[in-house]
Amino acid sequence: MHFALPNKDHRSSPLRATSAVSQMSRTYLRNILRRPVGVLIGVVVLLFLYLGLSSSGGEVKYGNPPAVLVTVIDRANYSEDYLNRVIADRKDYAKRHGYSVFIKDVSDYKTDSPYTLWAALPTLRHAMTTYPTGKFFWYLEQNAIIMNPSLSIEEHIMDPARLSKLAMRNQAVVPSSGIIKTFRNVNTKTVGLVMSMDEAGIAPSSMVIRNGAFAKYLLDAWYDPLIRNYWNWQRDKLAASLEHLVQWHPTILANYILIPQRILNSYPTTANGEGTYQDGDMVVSFKGCEAKDSGRNCEAEFNKYWEQKKQSSS
Amino acid sequence: MVLQVGETEVTERAMYERKERTEDGDEDGGHRRRRSTIGTKDGPPNILITAHPSSTSSTSFLSSQNYNTPSPASLPPLSPVPPSPMDPEKDSPYFSSYSRTASPPPPPRRGSSTPGLSPNEAPSSTNSSSFFAGYTAPSRKFLGKHLRKLSTTLPSYIAPSPTTSAASSAPGTPYYDSKRHDSYLPSHPSRLRRITTHRRFRPLALLTTLLLAFYLFCFPPLLHLYRRTPWLGGGHKFVIILAANKEGGVMAWKGAKEWAAERESIANKRHYANKWGYHLEIRDVRARKRYAHEWREGWEKVDVLKEVMRKYPGAEWFWWLDLHTYIMEHSLSLQSHIFNNLEHVTYRDINLYNPLNISHPLTPAEYPYLTPEEYSAVGDGKAESINIVVPQDCGGFNLGSFFVRRSEWTTRLLDIWWDPVLYEQRHMQWEHKEQDALEHLYTTHPWIRPHTAFIPQRMINAFPPGACSESPNDPRIFYNKDEHDFLVNMAGCEWGRDCWGEMYGYKVLAREMNRGVLERWWRRWSGEGKK
């Protein structure tokens, strides 16, 4: 029979007290709970879920040590005194926060090019092998000094909340071309590579890498012999090759955060003043002092800050 | 308007001839008439433009008319598929059924009629004389319209009674012999019928019927559902990617053989994927401007893999297949063939078969900074850590048929696989493009080795004789009929070999090898297939 309006029991009727679905599910649940078999099945399902979830999480727990300080020194070209001070500086910092220090010489890894900075990459990889449960690996160049040792890596830089405040989003990776920009949303809890940018572009002289599969992938790709021996890098090879990788490979860009320079890589002076060291900054890096034609002396610059740090701490 | 005149002349002539035939009871003429009437009513008046005015033969008139009707059934005949000129196999029984000469073309299809039907079959709906408004045949008016139609509907299988048979003994209907059909009327129920209708056996008969009905109508779809469900048969965890339309006829003209080979290859994969509930993704890999630069050639493969991974988010394993491959053993599922015991079927230590002489495992002397897993020749040895399964042929890795698993690792590999700086330096040396790039990555990037597994070539990528001419006698490379190799990859057949010929040969061979019991028995009994 067809009526003009649905009767009040019809599921479309507004006069019905409860919806058929909720009523049905309620009785259904009640029936299930009344029966022991239903309960048993539920328990078994939960157990399986629990086992499945717990077994899938069988990965390495990182965090011991919380961070490893990685530096590559060049014994052939620098005085023993200077290098000892550099090492003492690193060790002092690591001791304060319970970190480890991993220091190697450039000659420890045979590289087929005279460019010594490539040694940073196998050293980082080696540090990860030596400390497989280390969480963060901070690479700091030899010609740099930690001016504010009270700042820790996991709070000052890598804390997710802090990192999402610091991150420079939608920032051109290569400022001069500006086609590829950093992502707006990078997961700060899993980000693999954090570094800063100076006036010339990205600056790998001080960078933090999170241990894990991504780090191995990044370091191996960066250290590819064809990348290393490419003839056409336009500037500092380590930086230029990373610029290239970041621009061409979204899996790297998606794990990449740029932060302001003064957070971990201040310079004594910069042209625009943005990266110039101010009291309280974590690091001073004497980038470019090693060049023969720069007229600078790395050891002298380092010693100046070394004395300044000594005075302020005493 | 000359044509117009010609038309009317021919029409009248044909009508005259037809009239004569029908009066003679000429069966052949009746047939032709039925075919010829198609479209005459609906078509435009000048559809007979090809009919020459001087044409006197009604046959030529009829055929020309047919070729001009818009009916799809009246298209010109299809050209036959070209034959396989595989000489070496000519003596083999698998190839003998296919002769070297082209078979004669099939008779052209005209109208909707099927040649060779019994003359008693009636024209379905057309009535010839009604189409020709100006023509009347007084003596045949009623009979031509109705009686003939009535008497020539579908053949009846009921034995005619003696009276009807006597009545129908008139000329034109001598097709039912009443004496012969008398035996159709059973004097008593048959033995089978007595058994099946017996009270005691009735439930059994019902059950049998139900089971048979279930098997026939419900079992195949249920089996398919089971096989493809990810948590039951797991079919939907696999995607077969078939690279079809290779180069798209840009570099060389795509002739009948190329089309035939492509059709055959697609049908083969489709049947396999349907049978086991896998996804089949047929991708068009024609030559594109995007990949035309010398540094980017061959790069399409990785792009396609990325796209397909995005398209099937629930799938785990992706099987790339080149066009010129043929799955020989459809009864083998990928699960039972490979993935149920992946760690035993594959090998991690490339030294087992190492045509490229890649030094493996990595040594601390050269790489002093790696983890124990990366120094190990077999990675961690677990199936879960395998993310790519590659066969090797005589020249190194072969990416004509390989598997990748969805994982973070694979995403990274697919991303780093093509790098412009690498290609700029190596595009002259890297003849096999993405294959060489992968070999380079495998050799120099330690993060790749612990997740790469190799599979014996004949498991997923057997070669026909002719490929890999450097090592023609290597039993690890070439297809072995006796061991029922899973797949044949006619690698390199587009350079100087006959892709279609090889594919057809393997098609015949696969059919021959996988005959069912009944078919084999029937062939033995009937003597078919014997020389």
Coordinates of C-alpha atoms in Angstrom, one line a residue, chain B residues 13 32 39 46 52 58 76 87 139 154 161 169-170 213 226 276 279 326 328 358 380 401-402 422 439 456 460 470 490:
Chain B
R13 CA 17.0 -6.0 -63.4
R32 CA 20.9 -13.5 -51.6
G39 CA 19.6 -0.8 -45.7
N46 CA 22.1 7.2 -54.1
H52 CA 28.1 0.4 -62.8
S58 CA 23.0 -9.4 -59.7
P76 CA 35.6 -5.3 -45.4
D87 CA 62.3 -21.7 -39.2
S139 CA 0.4 -14.2 -58.1
L154 CA 13.0 -21.9 -36.4
S161 CA 2.4 -36.5 -36.6
S169 CA 5.5 -33.8 -48.2
A170 CA 5.0 -31.1 -50.7
A213 CA 24.9 -25.6 -9.5
Y226 CA 39.1 -15.3 -2.1
W276 CA 45.0 -14.9 -9.4
H279 CA 46.0 -5.8 -10.3
Y326 CA 55.1 -14.2 -21.9
M328 CA 54.1 -19.7 -19.5
I358 CA 81.1 -6.5 -8.6
D380 CA 70.3 -9.5 7.7
S401 CA 61.0 -8.3 -15.2
F402 CA 61.7 -7.4 -11.6
L422 CA 75.4 11.1 -12.6
E439 CA 74.3 -1.2 -11.1
P456 CA 67.8 -16.9 -10.6
I460 CA 61.0 -14.9 -13.7
E470 CA 77.6 -14.1 -25.6
M490 CA 62.1 -12.1 -25.5

